[in-house]
Amino acid sequence: MLNTKENFNQLDVTLAVKELGNEAAATIQGGFDLIAYDGFNGKGSVLGEFNFGKSVLGAGNNRISSVRINAGRWKFSDGFFGLGESETISRTGLFNFRSLNNRISSLKRF
């Protein structure tokens, strides 16, 4: 005999999983690979959370002072699309920008 209630419950779970966005999925899987802040030492507002690069930053353009890198190798540039002066960070941790402080316009994950 067909158990209708059990089949509908399975359908509900399947639909809920498929509706997760990238941000929710990243949070469930352990967070973002890079978090950008407008203050030194991870202080201030969070300007963005990324798992992939962004060739043109929106609201965070020319405002990033520090980043927390949880995974990956990242290139930060003062021009859009990775152009201009850049700095590459290849390890995890919390990093402050000196020469690129409040000048970052794009970031790329390698």
PDB file of C-alpha atoms in Angstrom:
ATOM      1  CA  MET A   1       0.000   0.000   0.000  1.00  0.00           C
ATOM      2  CA  LEU A   2       1.235   3.509  -0.820  1.00  0.00           C
ATOM      3  CA  ASN A   3       2.072   5.629   2.225  1.00  0.00           C
ATOM      4  CA  THR A   4       1.021   9.061   0.969  1.00  0.00           C
ATOM      5  CA  LYS A   5       2.061  10.967   4.091  1.00  0.00           C
ATOM      6  CA  GLU A   6       5.620   9.583   3.968  1.00  0.00           C
ATOM      7  CA  ASN A   7       5.967  10.434   0.253  1.00  0.00           C
ATOM      8  CA  PHE A   8       4.827  14.032   0.805  1.00  0.00           C
ATOM      9  CA  ASN A   9       7.281  14.462   3.703  1.00  0.00           C
ATOM     10  CA  GLN A  10      10.141  13.297   1.462  1.00  0.00           C
ATOM     11  CA  LEU A  11       9.014  15.731  -1.246  1.00  0.00           C
ATOM     12  CA  ASP A  12       9.024  18.632   1.255  1.00  0.00           C
ATOM     13  CA  VAL A  13      12.591  17.848   2.319  1.00  0.00           C
ATOM     14  CA  THR A  14      13.738  17.601  -1.301  1.00  0.00           C
ATOM     15  CA  LEU A  15      12.197  20.972  -2.191  1.00  0.00           C
ATOM     16  CA  ALA A  16      13.754  22.660   0.855  1.00  0.00           C
ATOM     17  CA  VAL A  17      17.230  21.448  -0.102  1.00  0.00           C
ATOM     18  CA  LYS A  18      16.865  22.612  -3.697  1.00  0.00           C
ATOM     19  CA  GLU A  19      15.777  26.104  -2.599  1.00  0.00           C
ATOM     20  CA  LEU A  20      18.981  26.866  -0.686  1.00  0.00           C
ATOM     21  CA  GLY A  21      20.953  29.732  -2.175  1.00  0.00           C
ATOM     22  CA  ASN A  22      24.745  29.877  -2.440  1.00  0.00           C
ATOM     23  CA  GLU A  23      25.111  31.881   0.774  1.00  0.00           C
ATOM     24  CA  ALA A  24      22.959  29.493   2.803  1.00  0.00           C
ATOM     25  CA  ALA A  25      24.752  26.476   1.370  1.00  0.00           C
ATOM     26  CA  ALA A  26      28.144  28.007   2.219  1.00  0.00           C
ATOM     27  CA  THR A  27      27.033  28.672   5.779  1.00  0.00           C
ATOM     28  CA  ILE A  28      25.820  25.106   6.236  1.00  0.00           C
ATOM     29  CA  GLN A  29      29.046  23.717   4.787  1.00  0.00           C
ATOM     30  CA  GLY A  30      31.247  25.712   7.145  1.00  0.00           C
ATOM     31  CA  GLY A  31      31.182  29.349   6.080  1.00  0.00           C
ATOM     32  CA  PHE A  32      32.836  31.485   3.463  1.00  0.00           C
ATOM     33  CA  ASP A  33      36.399  31.244   2.181  1.00  0.00           C
ATOM     34  CA  LEU A  34      36.975  35.013   2.463  1.00  0.00           C
ATOM     35  CA  ILE A  35      35.360  37.716   4.592  1.00  0.00           C
ATOM     36  CA  ALA A  36      36.171  41.390   3.907  1.00  0.00           C
ATOM     37  CA  TYR A  37      36.002  44.107   6.600  1.00  0.00           C
ATOM     38  CA  ASP A  38      36.102  47.903   6.489  1.00  0.00           C
ATOM     39  CA  GLY A  39      38.346  48.110   9.580  1.00  0.00           C
ATOM     40  CA  PHE A  40      41.729  46.674  10.541  1.00  0.00           C
ATOM     41  CA  ASN A  41      41.962  43.328  12.363  1.00  0.00           C
ATOM     42  CA  GLY A  42      38.530  42.165  11.205  1.00  0.00           C
ATOM     43  CA  LYS A  43      36.773  45.033  12.969  1.00  0.00           C
ATOM     44  CA  GLY A  44      34.010  47.202  11.592  1.00  0.00           C
ATOM     45  CA  SER A  45      31.370  46.215   9.093  1.00  0.00           C
ATOM     46  CA  VAL A  46      31.483  43.080   6.973  1.00  0.00           C
ATOM     47  CA  LEU A  47      31.683  44.321   3.382  1.00  0.00           C
ATOM     48  CA  GLY A  48      31.364  40.949   1.710  1.00  0.00           C
ATOM     49  CA  GLU A  49      31.664  37.193   2.095  1.00  0.00           C
ATOM     50  CA  PHE A  50      33.055  35.250  -0.838  1.00  0.00           C
ATOM     51  CA  ASN A  51      33.813  31.753  -2.048  1.00  0.00           C
ATOM     52  CA  PHE A  52      34.751  32.998  -5.512  1.00  0.00           C
ATOM     53  CA  GLY A  53      36.423  36.126  -6.836  1.00  0.00           C
ATOM     54  CA  LYS A  54      34.649  39.292  -7.880  1.00  0.00           C
ATOM     55  CA  SER A  55      36.028  41.289 -10.808  1.00  0.00           C
ATOM     56  CA  VAL A  56      34.116  44.444  -9.844  1.00  0.00           C
ATOM     57  CA  LEU A  57      33.286  45.063  -6.186  1.00  0.00           C
ATOM     58  CA  GLY A  58      30.010  46.831  -5.512  1.00  0.00           C
ATOM     59  CA  ALA A  59      29.389  48.300  -2.072  1.00  0.00           C
ATOM     60  CA  GLY A  60      32.832  47.228  -0.831  1.00  0.00           C
ATOM     61  CA  ASN A  61      34.742  49.048  -3.585  1.00  0.00           C
ATOM     62  CA  ASN A  62      37.649  51.056  -2.112  1.00  0.00           C
ATOM     63  CA  ARG A  63      36.555  50.245   1.452  1.00  0.00           C
ATOM     64  CA  ILE A  64      38.353  46.990   2.405  1.00  0.00           C
ATOM     65  CA  SER A  65      40.960  47.306   5.172  1.00  0.00           C
ATOM     66  CA  SER A  66      41.294  43.682   6.301  1.00  0.00           C
ATOM     67  CA  VAL A  67      40.244  40.174   5.298  1.00  0.00           C
ATOM     68  CA  ARG A  68      39.881  36.805   6.970  1.00  0.00           C
ATOM     69  CA  ILE A  69      40.918  34.012   4.613  1.00  0.00           C
ATOM     70  CA  ASN A  70      39.604  30.575   5.538  1.00  0.00           C
ATOM     71  CA  ALA A  71      40.620  28.792   2.329  1.00  0.00           C
ATOM     72  CA  GLY A  72      42.259  29.417  -1.026  1.00  0.00           C
ATOM     73  CA  ARG A  73      44.822  31.736  -2.563  1.00  0.00           C
ATOM     74  CA  TRP A  74      43.549  35.267  -3.284  1.00  0.00           C
ATOM     75  CA  LYS A  75      44.671  38.220  -5.395  1.00  0.00           C
ATOM     76  CA  PHE A  76      43.498  41.717  -4.432  1.00  0.00           C
ATOM     77  CA  SER A  77      43.791  44.568  -6.962  1.00  0.00           C
ATOM     78  CA  ASP A  78      43.135  48.303  -6.921  1.00  0.00           C
ATOM     79  CA  GLY A  79      41.696  48.167 -10.454  1.00  0.00           C
ATOM     80  CA  PHE A  80      38.655  46.389 -11.798  1.00  0.00           C
ATOM     81  CA  PHE A  81      39.149  42.953 -13.391  1.00  0.00           C
ATOM     82  CA  GLY A  82      42.434  42.387 -11.501  1.00  0.00           C
ATOM     83  CA  LEU A  83      44.235  45.320 -13.125  1.00  0.00           C
ATOM     84  CA  GLY A  84      46.535  47.784 -11.374  1.00  0.00           C
ATOM     85  CA  GLU A  85      48.545  47.304  -8.204  1.00  0.00           C
ATOM     86  CA  SER A  86      47.870  43.970  -6.544  1.00  0.00           C
ATOM     87  CA  GLU A  87      48.720  41.796  -3.574  1.00  0.00           C
ATOM     88  CA  THR A  88      48.435  37.999  -3.378  1.00  0.00           C
ATOM     89  CA  ILE A  89      47.849  36.102  -0.138  1.00  0.00           C
ATOM     90  CA  SER A  90      48.424  32.344  -0.177  1.00  0.00           C
ATOM     91  CA  ARG A  91      47.615  31.284   3.384  1.00  0.00           C
ATOM     92  CA  THR A  92      44.752  31.363   5.854  1.00  0.00           C
ATOM     93  CA  GLY A  93      44.371  33.918   8.627  1.00  0.00           C
ATOM     94  CA  LEU A  94      43.467  37.540   9.290  1.00  0.00           C
ATOM     95  CA  PHE A  95      45.310  40.119   7.158  1.00  0.00           C
ATOM     96  CA  ASN A  96      45.434  43.922   7.177  1.00  0.00           C
ATOM     97  CA  PHE A  97      46.130  45.872   4.005  1.00  0.00           C
ATOM     98  CA  ARG A  98      48.637  48.713   4.156  1.00  0.00           C
ATOM     99  CA  SER A  99      49.361  49.892   0.599  1.00  0.00           C
ATOM    100  CA  LEU A 100      45.959  48.700  -0.668  1.00  0.00           C
ATOM    101  CA  ASN A 101      43.972  49.919   2.348  1.00  0.00           C
ATOM    102  CA  ASN A 102      40.645  51.314   1.087  1.00  0.00           C
ATOM    103  CA  ARG A 103      41.810  50.873  -2.531  1.00  0.00           C
ATOM    104  CA  ILE A 104      40.716  47.325  -3.435  1.00  0.00           C
ATOM    105  CA  SER A 105      38.343  47.186  -6.420  1.00  0.00           C
ATOM    106  CA  SER A 106      38.546  43.487  -7.373  1.00  0.00           C
ATOM    107  CA  LEU A 107      39.516  40.149  -5.889  1.00  0.00           C
ATOM    108  CA  LYS A 108      40.254  36.814  -7.478  1.00  0.00           C
ATOM    109  CA  ARG A 109      40.571  33.306  -6.086  1.00  0.00           C
ATOM    110  CA  PHE A 110      43.196  31.044  -7.625  1.00  0.00           C
TER     111      PHE A 110
END
